[in-house]
């Protein structure tokens, strides 16, 4: 057992969780419903990166493209479906079911366009080894990129007007709007940033794995675990809990294997974390502070 | 949020339930409006339906598509030759998404809405085991081209003998895999298997037949985003051989992580990844070639006239080489049609009884298929190896295994 290797593996997967759960935390906090179609924003980012890479752009250049496509679709979905439904005074359950529907539609459109074929971005990652830890260049990039994104998000939320307004609206949107915050415009901003980060997360996940129409769907459970553990709508909590869930999965699996339990129960680790969070910290790790 | 604490927690729980339901594979199906549910009489209907249940998306999408092509080719040949007693054969094809839950829904739809009495498929063992009780209950014949789990032969899973398969049980393949390792003198093994009936079934057989010690069995989750932790554990178990039972999509993910983790051992795999689809990722191709991965797959008698005729027609029709199990799907459709013709009526019981008879003298693209009492056939296996020639990767056949005879190597390996 190489503790450092397990730790790094957990940080890498946590870094991806961080990027994909930002948007989920935003929309969960602002609009008060779990957006299941968020999975498809992740998947779309991967396919966007695939398009860019197959048109001879390098991977790094494909990331802004992934950001753009996913945020664009996120905005469209909000304007066409969720914003419309909220004006009709639909509740959380209706919005949630609608988001499952939106997700299904996007996933099947993806499947119609690209087929069920498995795509690969086609890179051969270079692997470095130091102190007995093996790590690929893409993984170093993922860790750095996600750490920088976390710093960027922190600065945005604490130092900029729009970030402070966003936190205020998540805390209490009607009070914020009385105080002069344009909540609707802020919501569009949240979709734009959240969707974009999901897209980049999807592209990075694709480098590590492969591209299929269910790509985002496979990690959605972990993303929900992050958001719930972090405290619904709490961005700082989500950042912290991304790494925690990543580490829990990495160390939890090592434990499962060493106990002789099927590692097929790996996906249960996120569930157990959510359950423990709901029992002991129902308002999230940072206890409702923003 | 503070004011809404309690209802929000309830909401979160609702989300959990929804995630569980949807993640568990609740599919949505848009029903066909076509109505043909006439009562089946003692003679054949005007159009003879053969249901086809194959994974056209999900973990086995790449392989499922080529299997469907094999089935299509068989039906087209039958129809070009005049059909069954002048009646056209119609394949009613449904996508199982490599998911047993979706397979059961599709199977019910084929049986209850389309009135199908014989189904070619499903491809994977857990899906076959899920439809087996319904098939027995409703009297519908199931012929799987590729489900290999030993438990399918168990009479408790198939009491009325409605489930057939044209490929041999993994009780044989597991023996073949273990024997390769035994012959190479390996002593410490780790089994890495996909967490379903196929993987677990093979792991059990391998553990029994391997002469050395199986120090660890990892049943991996095909949906996981990373397998670094698993590979890390394999590495610390320090085996000299890894038995690998996987499907293409999750298998390639696993091998990508094995490459990064630098796992340098001998890999012995089953037929689940013995397809060129594995080489579309250069990392996977490079890794498979660098560790000189070997494996077993059900023997295709490529030199036989029946196989060569099939392969030629397949290439002409689809413009590519047949994939893993294309030939087996082709034979399954041919056997179904033959049994319907022999039965002279479109009923599950008659088709089942006819299958036991017609199969005894059937020679398909994949060889002879004499069904025994459990609907099983004898099976021989090819031993394959990943080779790279001038940057082109190939799955080359390097040996041959038959029960009792052991391995015969084609040449220097």
JSON list of N, CA, C and O in Angstrom, two decimals, chain A residues 1 5 9 32 34 104 111 116-118 120 122-125 127 134 139 209-210 217 221 253-254 258 263-264 266, chain B residues 1 8 15 19 22 28 56-57 62 195 218-219 225-226 228-230 233 236 249 256 259-262 281-283 286:
[
{"chain": "A", "resi": 1, "resn": "UNK", "atom": "N", "xyz": [0.84, -1.20, 0.00]},
{"chain": "A", "resi": 1, "resn": "UNK", "atom": "CA", "xyz": [0.00, 0.00, 0.00]},
{"chain": "A", "resi": 1, "resn": "UNK", "atom": "C", "xyz": [0.88, 1.25, 0.00]},
{"chain": "A", "resi": 1, "resn": "UNK", "atom": "O", "xyz": [1.75, 1.39, 0.83]},
{"chain": "A", "resi": 5, "resn": "UNK", "atom": "N", "xyz": [0.54, 7.56, -2.96]},
{"chain": "A", "resi": 5, "resn": "UNK", "atom": "CA", "xyz": [-0.11, 7.32, -4.26]},
{"chain": "A", "resi": 5, "resn": "UNK", "atom": "C", "xyz": [-1.64, 7.36, -4.11]},
{"chain": "A", "resi": 5, "resn": "UNK", "atom": "O", "xyz": [-2.33, 7.96, -4.92]},
{"chain": "A", "resi": 9, "resn": "UNK", "atom": "N", "xyz": [-4.08, 10.00, -5.97]},
{"chain": "A", "resi": 9, "resn": "UNK", "atom": "CA", "xyz": [-5.19, 9.52, -6.80]},
{"chain": "A", "resi": 9, "resn": "UNK", "atom": "C", "xyz": [-6.50, 10.15, -6.35]},
{"chain": "A", "resi": 9, "resn": "UNK", "atom": "O", "xyz": [-7.34, 10.54, -7.17]},
{"chain": "A", "resi": 32, "resn": "UNK", "atom": "N", "xyz": [-32.91, 26.26, -6.03]},
{"chain": "A", "resi": 32, "resn": "UNK", "atom": "CA", "xyz": [-33.49, 25.33, -5.05]},
{"chain": "A", "resi": 32, "resn": "UNK", "atom": "C", "xyz": [-34.04, 24.06, -5.69]},
{"chain": "A", "resi": 32, "resn": "UNK", "atom": "O", "xyz": [-35.10, 23.57, -5.30]},
{"chain": "A", "resi": 34, "resn": "UNK", "atom": "N", "xyz": [-32.47, 20.18, -7.60]},
{"chain": "A", "resi": 34, "resn": "UNK", "atom": "CA", "xyz": [-31.30, 19.44, -8.08]},
{"chain": "A", "resi": 34, "resn": "UNK", "atom": "C", "xyz": [-31.40, 19.26, -9.59]},
{"chain": "A", "resi": 34, "resn": "UNK", "atom": "O", "xyz": [-32.35, 18.66, -10.09]},
{"chain": "A", "resi": 104, "resn": "UNK", "atom": "N", "xyz": [-32.34, 13.56, -20.46]},
{"chain": "A", "resi": 104, "resn": "UNK", "atom": "CA", "xyz": [-32.59, 12.45, -21.38]},
{"chain": "A", "resi": 104, "resn": "UNK", "atom": "C", "xyz": [-32.58, 12.93, -22.83]},
{"chain": "A", "resi": 104, "resn": "UNK", "atom": "O", "xyz": [-32.01, 12.27, -23.70]},
{"chain": "A", "resi": 111, "resn": "UNK", "atom": "N", "xyz": [-26.46, 10.89, -28.60]},
{"chain": "A", "resi": 111, "resn": "UNK", "atom": "CA", "xyz": [-26.34, 9.53, -29.10]},
{"chain": "A", "resi": 111, "resn": "UNK", "atom": "C", "xyz": [-26.75, 9.44, -30.57]},
{"chain": "A", "resi": 111, "resn": "UNK", "atom": "O", "xyz": [-26.20, 8.65, -31.32]},
{"chain": "A", "resi": 116, "resn": "UNK", "atom": "N", "xyz": [-23.48, 5.40, -30.34]},
{"chain": "A", "resi": 116, "resn": "UNK", "atom": "CA", "xyz": [-23.09, 4.89, -29.02]},
{"chain": "A", "resi": 116, "resn": "UNK", "atom": "C", "xyz": [-21.62, 4.53, -28.98]},
{"chain": "A", "resi": 116, "resn": "UNK", "atom": "O", "xyz": [-21.12, 4.01, -28.01]},
{"chain": "A", "resi": 117, "resn": "UNK", "atom": "N", "xyz": [-20.92, 4.82, -30.07]},
{"chain": "A", "resi": 117, "resn": "UNK", "atom": "CA", "xyz": [-19.51, 4.48, -30.18]},
{"chain": "A", "resi": 117, "resn": "UNK", "atom": "C", "xyz": [-18.69, 5.11, -29.05]},
{"chain": "A", "resi": 117, "resn": "UNK", "atom": "O", "xyz": [-19.03, 6.18, -28.56]},
{"chain": "A", "resi": 118, "resn": "UNK", "atom": "N", "xyz": [-17.62, 4.45, -28.67]},
{"chain": "A", "resi": 118, "resn": "UNK", "atom": "CA", "xyz": [-16.73, 5.02, -27.67]},
{"chain": "A", "resi": 118, "resn": "UNK", "atom": "C", "xyz": [-15.69, 5.88, -28.39]},
{"chain": "A", "resi": 118, "resn": "UNK", "atom": "O", "xyz": [-15.08, 5.43, -29.35]},
{"chain": "A", "resi": 120, "resn": "UNK", "atom": "N", "xyz": [-12.18, 8.38, -28.04]},
{"chain": "A", "resi": 120, "resn": "UNK", "atom": "CA", "xyz": [-11.05, 8.73, -27.19]},
{"chain": "A", "resi": 120, "resn": "UNK", "atom": "C", "xyz": [-10.44, 10.01, -27.72]},
{"chain": "A", "resi": 120, "resn": "UNK", "atom": "O", "xyz": [-10.46, 10.24, -28.92]},
{"chain": "A", "resi": 122, "resn": "UNK", "atom": "N", "xyz": [-7.48, 10.49, -27.65]},
{"chain": "A", "resi": 122, "resn": "UNK", "atom": "CA", "xyz": [-6.36, 9.97, -28.44]},
{"chain": "A", "resi": 122, "resn": "UNK", "atom": "C", "xyz": [-4.98, 10.44, -28.02]},
{"chain": "A", "resi": 122, "resn": "UNK", "atom": "O", "xyz": [-4.04, 10.37, -28.79]},
{"chain": "A", "resi": 123, "resn": "UNK", "atom": "N", "xyz": [-4.85, 10.96, -26.79]},
{"chain": "A", "resi": 123, "resn": "UNK", "atom": "CA", "xyz": [-3.52, 11.35, -26.33]},
{"chain": "A", "resi": 123, "resn": "UNK", "atom": "C", "xyz": [-2.83, 10.16, -25.71]},
{"chain": "A", "resi": 123, "resn": "UNK", "atom": "O", "xyz": [-3.47, 9.31, -25.11]},
{"chain": "A", "resi": 124, "resn": "UNK", "atom": "N", "xyz": [-1.53, 10.17, -25.81]},
{"chain": "A", "resi": 124, "resn": "UNK", "atom": "CA", "xyz": [-0.76, 9.23, -25.02]},
{"chain": "A", "resi": 124, "resn": "UNK", "atom": "C", "xyz": [-0.12, 10.05, -23.91]},
{"chain": "A", "resi": 124, "resn": "UNK", "atom": "O", "xyz": [0.78, 10.86, -24.16]},
{"chain": "A", "resi": 125, "resn": "UNK", "atom": "N", "xyz": [-0.65, 9.90, -22.71]},
{"chain": "A", "resi": 125, "resn": "UNK", "atom": "CA", "xyz": [-0.17, 10.72, -21.59]},
{"chain": "A", "resi": 125, "resn": "UNK", "atom": "C", "xyz": [1.23, 10.29, -21.18]},
{"chain": "A", "resi": 125, "resn": "UNK", "atom": "O", "xyz": [1.53, 9.11, -21.14]},
{"chain": "A", "resi": 127, "resn": "UNK", "atom": "N", "xyz": [3.96, 9.66, -18.41]},
{"chain": "A", "resi": 127, "resn": "UNK", "atom": "CA", "xyz": [3.87, 9.32, -16.99]},
{"chain": "A", "resi": 127, "resn": "UNK", "atom": "C", "xyz": [5.19, 9.65, -16.30]},
{"chain": "A", "resi": 127, "resn": "UNK", "atom": "O", "xyz": [6.26, 9.28, -16.78]},
{"chain": "A", "resi": 134, "resn": "UNK", "atom": "N", "xyz": [3.45, 7.42, -9.17]},
{"chain": "A", "resi": 134, "resn": "UNK", "atom": "CA", "xyz": [3.37, 7.58, -10.62]},
{"chain": "A", "resi": 134, "resn": "UNK", "atom": "C", "xyz": [2.20, 8.49, -10.95]},
{"chain": "A", "resi": 134, "resn": "UNK", "atom": "O", "xyz": [1.11, 8.34, -10.44]},
{"chain": "A", "resi": 139, "resn": "UNK", "atom": "N", "xyz": [-2.77, 14.46, -15.28]},
{"chain": "A", "resi": 139, "resn": "UNK", "atom": "CA", "xyz": [-3.24, 14.51, -13.90]},
{"chain": "A", "resi": 139, "resn": "UNK", "atom": "C", "xyz": [-2.64, 15.71, -13.16]},
{"chain": "A", "resi": 139, "resn": "UNK", "atom": "O", "xyz": [-3.33, 16.35, -12.35]},
{"chain": "A", "resi": 209, "resn": "UNK", "atom": "N", "xyz": [-10.41, 9.10, -19.10]},
{"chain": "A", "resi": 209, "resn": "UNK", "atom": "CA", "xyz": [-11.17, 7.87, -19.37]},
{"chain": "A", "resi": 209, "resn": "UNK", "atom": "C", "xyz": [-11.48, 7.76, -20.86]},
{"chain": "A", "resi": 209, "resn": "UNK", "atom": "O", "xyz": [-10.61, 7.42, -21.64]},
{"chain": "A", "resi": 210, "resn": "UNK", "atom": "N", "xyz": [-12.68, 8.05, -21.24]},
{"chain": "A", "resi": 210, "resn": "UNK", "atom": "CA", "xyz": [-13.10, 7.98, -22.64]},
{"chain": "A", "resi": 210, "resn": "UNK", "atom": "C", "xyz": [-14.41, 8.75, -22.76]},
{"chain": "A", "resi": 210, "resn": "UNK", "atom": "O", "xyz": [-14.95, 9.22, -21.77]},
{"chain": "A", "resi": 217, "resn": "UNK", "atom": "N", "xyz": [-23.30, 11.23, -16.64]},
{"chain": "A", "resi": 217, "resn": "UNK", "atom": "CA", "xyz": [-24.23, 10.50, -15.80]},
{"chain": "A", "resi": 217, "resn": "UNK", "atom": "C", "xyz": [-23.50, 9.65, -14.76]},
{"chain": "A", "resi": 217, "resn": "UNK", "atom": "O", "xyz": [-23.95, 9.49, -13.64]},
{"chain": "A", "resi": 221, "resn": "UNK", "atom": "N", "xyz": [-23.66, 11.15, -9.47]},
{"chain": "A", "resi": 221, "resn": "UNK", "atom": "CA", "xyz": [-23.90, 10.77, -8.07]},
{"chain": "A", "resi": 221, "resn": "UNK", "atom": "C", "xyz": [-22.83, 11.38, -7.16]},
{"chain": "A", "resi": 221, "resn": "UNK", "atom": "O", "xyz": [-23.14, 11.95, -6.12]},
{"chain": "A", "resi": 253, "resn": "UNK", "atom": "N", "xyz": [-11.88, 2.65, -1.20]},
{"chain": "A", "resi": 253, "resn": "UNK", "atom": "CA", "xyz": [-11.73, 1.49, -2.06]},
{"chain": "A", "resi": 253, "resn": "UNK", "atom": "C", "xyz": [-10.57, 0.60, -1.60]},
{"chain": "A", "resi": 253, "resn": "UNK", "atom": "O", "xyz": [-10.69, -0.62, -1.58]},
{"chain": "A", "resi": 254, "resn": "UNK", "atom": "N", "xyz": [-9.49, 1.26, -1.22]},
{"chain": "A", "resi": 254, "resn": "UNK", "atom": "CA", "xyz": [-8.35, 0.50, -0.70]},
{"chain": "A", "resi": 254, "resn": "UNK", "atom": "C", "xyz": [-8.79, -0.35, 0.49]},
{"chain": "A", "resi": 254, "resn": "UNK", "atom": "O", "xyz": [-8.43, -1.51, 0.61]},
{"chain": "A", "resi": 258, "resn": "UNK", "atom": "N", "xyz": [-8.90, -4.44, 0.78]},
{"chain": "A", "resi": 258, "resn": "UNK", "atom": "CA", "xyz": [-8.14, -5.11, 1.83]},
{"chain": "A", "resi": 258, "resn": "UNK", "atom": "C", "xyz": [-9.03, -5.89, 2.78]},
{"chain": "A", "resi": 258, "resn": "UNK", "atom": "O", "xyz": [-8.58, -6.83, 3.44]},
{"chain": "A", "resi": 263, "resn": "UNK", "atom": "N", "xyz": [-15.04, -4.58, -4.79]},
{"chain": "A", "resi": 263, "resn": "UNK", "atom": "CA", "xyz": [-14.86, -3.16, -5.07]},
{"chain": "A", "resi": 263, "resn": "UNK", "atom": "C", "xyz": [-16.00, -2.64, -5.94]},
{"chain": "A", "resi": 263, "resn": "UNK", "atom": "O", "xyz": [-16.06, -1.47, -6.27]},
{"chain": "A", "resi": 264, "resn": "UNK", "atom": "N", "xyz": [-16.91, -3.54, -6.32]},
{"chain": "A", "resi": 264, "resn": "UNK", "atom": "CA", "xyz": [-18.12, -3.11, -7.01]},
{"chain": "A", "resi": 264, "resn": "UNK", "atom": "C", "xyz": [-18.97, -2.20, -6.13]},
{"chain": "A", "resi": 264, "resn": "UNK", "atom": "O", "xyz": [-19.82, -1.47, -6.61]},
{"chain": "A", "resi": 266, "resn": "UNK", "atom": "N", "xyz": [-17.87, 0.30, -4.73]},
{"chain": "A", "resi": 266, "resn": "UNK", "atom": "CA", "xyz": [-17.22, 1.60, -4.73]},
{"chain": "A", "resi": 266, "resn": "UNK", "atom": "C", "xyz": [-18.23, 2.75, -4.79]},
{"chain": "A", "resi": 266, "resn": "UNK", "atom": "O", "xyz": [-18.12, 3.73, -4.08]},
{"chain": "B", "resi": 1, "resn": "UNK", "atom": "N", "xyz": [-32.26, 29.83, 3.72]},
{"chain": "B", "resi": 1, "resn": "UNK", "atom": "CA", "xyz": [-32.10, 28.40, 3.88]},
{"chain": "B", "resi": 1, "resn": "UNK", "atom": "C", "xyz": [-32.33, 27.98, 5.33]},
{"chain": "B", "resi": 1, "resn": "UNK", "atom": "O", "xyz": [-32.84, 26.91, 5.58]},
{"chain": "B", "resi": 8, "resn": "UNK", "atom": "N", "xyz": [-36.17, 21.11, 3.35]},
{"chain": "B", "resi": 8, "resn": "UNK", "atom": "CA", "xyz": [-35.08, 20.96, 2.41]},
{"chain": "B", "resi": 8, "resn": "UNK", "atom": "C", "xyz": [-34.37, 19.64, 2.57]},
{"chain": "B", "resi": 8, "resn": "UNK", "atom": "O", "xyz": [-33.98, 19.00, 1.61]},
{"chain": "B", "resi": 15, "resn": "UNK", "atom": "N", "xyz": [-34.15, 13.53, -3.58]},
{"chain": "B", "resi": 15, "resn": "UNK", "atom": "CA", "xyz": [-33.15, 13.51, -4.64]},
{"chain": "B", "resi": 15, "resn": "UNK", "atom": "C", "xyz": [-32.37, 12.21, -4.61]},
{"chain": "B", "resi": 15, "resn": "UNK", "atom": "O", "xyz": [-32.13, 11.58, -5.62]},
{"chain": "B", "resi": 19, "resn": "UNK", "atom": "N", "xyz": [-31.92, 9.70, -7.56]},
{"chain": "B", "resi": 19, "resn": "UNK", "atom": "CA", "xyz": [-30.61, 9.32, -8.11]},
{"chain": "B", "resi": 19, "resn": "UNK", "atom": "C", "xyz": [-30.49, 7.81, -8.14]},
{"chain": "B", "resi": 19, "resn": "UNK", "atom": "O", "xyz": [-30.08, 7.22, -9.13]},
{"chain": "B", "resi": 22, "resn": "UNK", "atom": "N", "xyz": [-32.73, 6.36, -10.97]},
{"chain": "B", "resi": 22, "resn": "UNK", "atom": "CA", "xyz": [-32.29, 6.60, -12.33]},
{"chain": "B", "resi": 22, "resn": "UNK", "atom": "C", "xyz": [-30.92, 5.97, -12.57]},
{"chain": "B", "resi": 22, "resn": "UNK", "atom": "O", "xyz": [-30.67, 5.38, -13.60]},
{"chain": "B", "resi": 28, "resn": "UNK", "atom": "N", "xyz": [-36.57, 4.81, -20.28]},
{"chain": "B", "resi": 28, "resn": "UNK", "atom": "CA", "xyz": [-37.85, 5.27, -20.77]},
{"chain": "B", "resi": 28, "resn": "UNK", "atom": "C", "xyz": [-38.04, 4.68, -22.14]},
{"chain": "B", "resi": 28, "resn": "UNK", "atom": "O", "xyz": [-37.14, 4.70, -22.97]},
{"chain": "B", "resi": 56, "resn": "UNK", "atom": "N", "xyz": [-26.69, -2.14, -28.11]},
{"chain": "B", "resi": 56, "resn": "UNK", "atom": "CA", "xyz": [-26.28, -1.21, -29.16]},
{"chain": "B", "resi": 56, "resn": "UNK", "atom": "C", "xyz": [-25.76, 0.09, -28.57]},
{"chain": "B", "resi": 56, "resn": "UNK", "atom": "O", "xyz": [-25.33, 0.99, -29.27]},
{"chain": "B", "resi": 57, "resn": "UNK", "atom": "N", "xyz": [-25.88, 0.21, -27.23]},
{"chain": "B", "resi": 57, "resn": "UNK", "atom": "CA", "xyz": [-25.23, 1.33, -26.54]},
{"chain": "B", "resi": 57, "resn": "UNK", "atom": "C", "xyz": [-24.73, 0.79, -25.21]},
{"chain": "B", "resi": 57, "resn": "UNK", "atom": "O", "xyz": [-25.01, -0.34, -24.85]},
{"chain": "B", "resi": 62, "resn": "UNK", "atom": "N", "xyz": [-19.84, -1.24, -29.07]},
{"chain": "B", "resi": 62, "resn": "UNK", "atom": "CA", "xyz": [-19.01, -1.49, -30.26]},
{"chain": "B", "resi": 62, "resn": "UNK", "atom": "C", "xyz": [-19.19, -2.93, -30.74]},
{"chain": "B", "resi": 62, "resn": "UNK", "atom": "O", "xyz": [-19.24, -3.20, -31.93]},
{"chain": "B", "resi": 195, "resn": "UNK", "atom": "N", "xyz": [-17.94, -6.64, -12.28]},
{"chain": "B", "resi": 195, "resn": "UNK", "atom": "CA", "xyz": [-18.82, -7.09, -11.19]},
{"chain": "B", "resi": 195, "resn": "UNK", "atom": "C", "xyz": [-20.20, -7.49, -11.72]},
{"chain": "B", "resi": 195, "resn": "UNK", "atom": "O", "xyz": [-21.18, -6.78, -11.53]},
{"chain": "B", "resi": 218, "resn": "UNK", "atom": "N", "xyz": [-10.60, -8.84, -7.53]},
{"chain": "B", "resi": 218, "resn": "UNK", "atom": "CA", "xyz": [-11.20, -7.51, -7.57]},
{"chain": "B", "resi": 218, "resn": "UNK", "atom": "C", "xyz": [-12.37, -7.54, -8.52]},
{"chain": "B", "resi": 218, "resn": "UNK", "atom": "O", "xyz": [-12.24, -7.87, -9.70]},
{"chain": "B", "resi": 219, "resn": "UNK", "atom": "N", "xyz": [-13.56, -7.25, -7.98]},
{"chain": "B", "resi": 219, "resn": "UNK", "atom": "CA", "xyz": [-14.76, -7.18, -8.83]},
{"chain": "B", "resi": 219, "resn": "UNK", "atom": "C", "xyz": [-15.02, -5.70, -9.09]},
{"chain": "B", "resi": 219, "resn": "UNK", "atom": "O", "xyz": [-15.52, -5.00, -8.23]},
{"chain": "B", "resi": 225, "resn": "UNK", "atom": "N", "xyz": [-15.25, 6.25, -12.35]},
{"chain": "B", "resi": 225, "resn": "UNK", "atom": "CA", "xyz": [-14.52, 7.23, -13.14]},
{"chain": "B", "resi": 225, "resn": "UNK", "atom": "C", "xyz": [-13.02, 6.96, -13.11]},
{"chain": "B", "resi": 225, "resn": "UNK", "atom": "O", "xyz": [-12.28, 7.45, -13.96]},
{"chain": "B", "resi": 226, "resn": "UNK", "atom": "N", "xyz": [-12.56, 6.22, -12.12]},
{"chain": "B", "resi": 226, "resn": "UNK", "atom": "CA", "xyz": [-11.12, 5.97, -12.01]},
{"chain": "B", "resi": 226, "resn": "UNK", "atom": "C", "xyz": [-10.89, 4.59, -11.39]},
{"chain": "B", "resi": 226, "resn": "UNK", "atom": "O", "xyz": [-11.63, 4.16, -10.51]},
{"chain": "B", "resi": 228, "resn": "UNK", "atom": "N", "xyz": [-7.61, 3.87, -10.44]},
{"chain": "B", "resi": 228, "resn": "UNK", "atom": "CA", "xyz": [-6.26, 3.99, -9.90]},
{"chain": "B", "resi": 228, "resn": "UNK", "atom": "C", "xyz": [-6.12, 3.23, -8.59]},
{"chain": "B", "resi": 228, "resn": "UNK", "atom": "O", "xyz": [-5.13, 2.55, -8.35]},
{"chain": "B", "resi": 229, "resn": "UNK", "atom": "N", "xyz": [-7.14, 3.33, -7.73]},
{"chain": "B", "resi": 229, "resn": "UNK", "atom": "CA", "xyz": [-7.05, 2.68, -6.43]},
{"chain": "B", "resi": 229, "resn": "UNK", "atom": "C", "xyz": [-6.97, 1.16, -6.59]},
{"chain": "B", "resi": 229, "resn": "UNK", "atom": "O", "xyz": [-6.16, 0.50, -5.93]},
{"chain": "B", "resi": 230, "resn": "UNK", "atom": "N", "xyz": [-7.78, 0.61, -7.50]},
{"chain": "B", "resi": 230, "resn": "UNK", "atom": "CA", "xyz": [-7.75, -0.83, -7.74]},
{"chain": "B", "resi": 230, "resn": "UNK", "atom": "C", "xyz": [-6.37, -1.26, -8.22]},
{"chain": "B", "resi": 230, "resn": "UNK", "atom": "O", "xyz": [-5.79, -2.24, -7.72]},
{"chain": "B", "resi": 233, "resn": "UNK", "atom": "N", "xyz": [-3.74, -1.33, -5.65]},
{"chain": "B", "resi": 233, "resn": "UNK", "atom": "CA", "xyz": [-3.84, -2.51, -4.78]},
{"chain": "B", "resi": 233, "resn": "UNK", "atom": "C", "xyz": [-3.28, -3.75, -5.46]},
{"chain": "B", "resi": 233, "resn": "UNK", "atom": "O", "xyz": [-2.63, -4.59, -4.82]},
{"chain": "B", "resi": 236, "resn": "UNK", "atom": "N", "xyz": [0.42, -3.67, -5.19]},
{"chain": "B", "resi": 236, "resn": "UNK", "atom": "CA", "xyz": [1.00, -4.02, -3.89]},
{"chain": "B", "resi": 236, "resn": "UNK", "atom": "C", "xyz": [0.80, -5.49, -3.56]},
{"chain": "B", "resi": 236, "resn": "UNK", "atom": "O", "xyz": [1.49, -6.04, -2.70]},
{"chain": "B", "resi": 249, "resn": "UNK", "atom": "N", "xyz": [-15.57, -1.25, -23.00]},
{"chain": "B", "resi": 249, "resn": "UNK", "atom": "CA", "xyz": [-15.57, 0.15, -22.59]},
{"chain": "B", "resi": 249, "resn": "UNK", "atom": "C", "xyz": [-14.93, 0.33, -21.21]},
{"chain": "B", "resi": 249, "resn": "UNK", "atom": "O", "xyz": [-14.00, 1.12, -21.04]},
{"chain": "B", "resi": 256, "resn": "UNK", "atom": "N", "xyz": [-6.09, 1.87, -19.14]},
{"chain": "B", "resi": 256, "resn": "UNK", "atom": "CA", "xyz": [-5.48, 3.21, -19.16]},
{"chain": "B", "resi": 256, "resn": "UNK", "atom": "C", "xyz": [-4.87, 3.51, -17.79]},
{"chain": "B", "resi": 256, "resn": "UNK", "atom": "O", "xyz": [-3.75, 4.03, -17.69]},
{"chain": "B", "resi": 259, "resn": "UNK", "atom": "N", "xyz": [-1.80, 1.46, -17.11]},
{"chain": "B", "resi": 259, "resn": "UNK", "atom": "CA", "xyz": [-0.63, 1.99, -17.80]},
{"chain": "B", "resi": 259, "resn": "UNK", "atom": "C", "xyz": [0.01, 3.12, -16.99]},
{"chain": "B", "resi": 259, "resn": "UNK", "atom": "O", "xyz": [1.23, 3.14, -16.80]},
{"chain": "B", "resi": 260, "resn": "UNK", "atom": "N", "xyz": [-0.83, 4.05, -16.51]},
{"chain": "B", "resi": 260, "resn": "UNK", "atom": "CA", "xyz": [-0.28, 5.17, -15.74]},
{"chain": "B", "resi": 260, "resn": "UNK", "atom": "C", "xyz": [0.37, 4.66, -14.46]},
{"chain": "B", "resi": 260, "resn": "UNK", "atom": "O", "xyz": [1.44, 5.11, -14.05]},
{"chain": "B", "resi": 261, "resn": "UNK", "atom": "N", "xyz": [-0.26, 3.66, -13.85]},
{"chain": "B", "resi": 261, "resn": "UNK", "atom": "CA", "xyz": [0.26, 3.12, -12.59]},
{"chain": "B", "resi": 261, "resn": "UNK", "atom": "C", "xyz": [1.49, 2.24, -12.84]},
{"chain": "B", "resi": 261, "resn": "UNK", "atom": "O", "xyz": [2.18, 1.87, -11.90]},
{"chain": "B", "resi": 262, "resn": "UNK", "atom": "N", "xyz": [1.75, 1.92, -14.10]},
{"chain": "B", "resi": 262, "resn": "UNK", "atom": "CA", "xyz": [2.95, 1.15, -14.43]},
{"chain": "B", "resi": 262, "resn": "UNK", "atom": "C", "xyz": [2.90, -0.29, -13.95]},
{"chain": "B", "resi": 262, "resn": "UNK", "atom": "O", "xyz": [3.88, -0.81, -13.42]},
{"chain": "B", "resi": 281, "resn": "UNK", "atom": "N", "xyz": [-8.14, 3.61, -28.60]},
{"chain": "B", "resi": 281, "resn": "UNK", "atom": "CA", "xyz": [-7.37, 4.49, -27.72]},
{"chain": "B", "resi": 281, "resn": "UNK", "atom": "C", "xyz": [-5.90, 4.09, -27.81]},
{"chain": "B", "resi": 281, "resn": "UNK", "atom": "O", "xyz": [-5.54, 2.96, -27.47]},
{"chain": "B", "resi": 282, "resn": "UNK", "atom": "N", "xyz": [-5.04, 5.00, -28.29]},
{"chain": "B", "resi": 282, "resn": "UNK", "atom": "CA", "xyz": [-3.63, 4.63, -28.47]},
{"chain": "B", "resi": 282, "resn": "UNK", "atom": "C", "xyz": [-2.95, 4.18, -27.18]},
{"chain": "B", "resi": 282, "resn": "UNK", "atom": "O", "xyz": [-2.06, 3.33, -27.22]},
{"chain": "B", "resi": 283, "resn": "UNK", "atom": "N", "xyz": [-3.40, 4.75, -26.03]},
{"chain": "B", "resi": 283, "resn": "UNK", "atom": "CA", "xyz": [-2.79, 4.34, -24.76]},
{"chain": "B", "resi": 283, "resn": "UNK", "atom": "C", "xyz": [-3.09, 2.88, -24.45]},
{"chain": "B", "resi": 283, "resn": "UNK", "atom": "O", "xyz": [-2.21, 2.13, -24.02]},
{"chain": "B", "resi": 286, "resn": "UNK", "atom": "N", "xyz": [-1.15, 0.63, -26.87]},
{"chain": "B", "resi": 286, "resn": "UNK", "atom": "CA", "xyz": [0.26, 0.59, -26.51]},
{"chain": "B", "resi": 286, "resn": "UNK", "atom": "C", "xyz": [0.48, -0.31, -25.29]},
{"chain": "B", "resi": 286, "resn": "UNK", "atom": "O", "xyz": [1.38, -1.14, -25.27]}
]
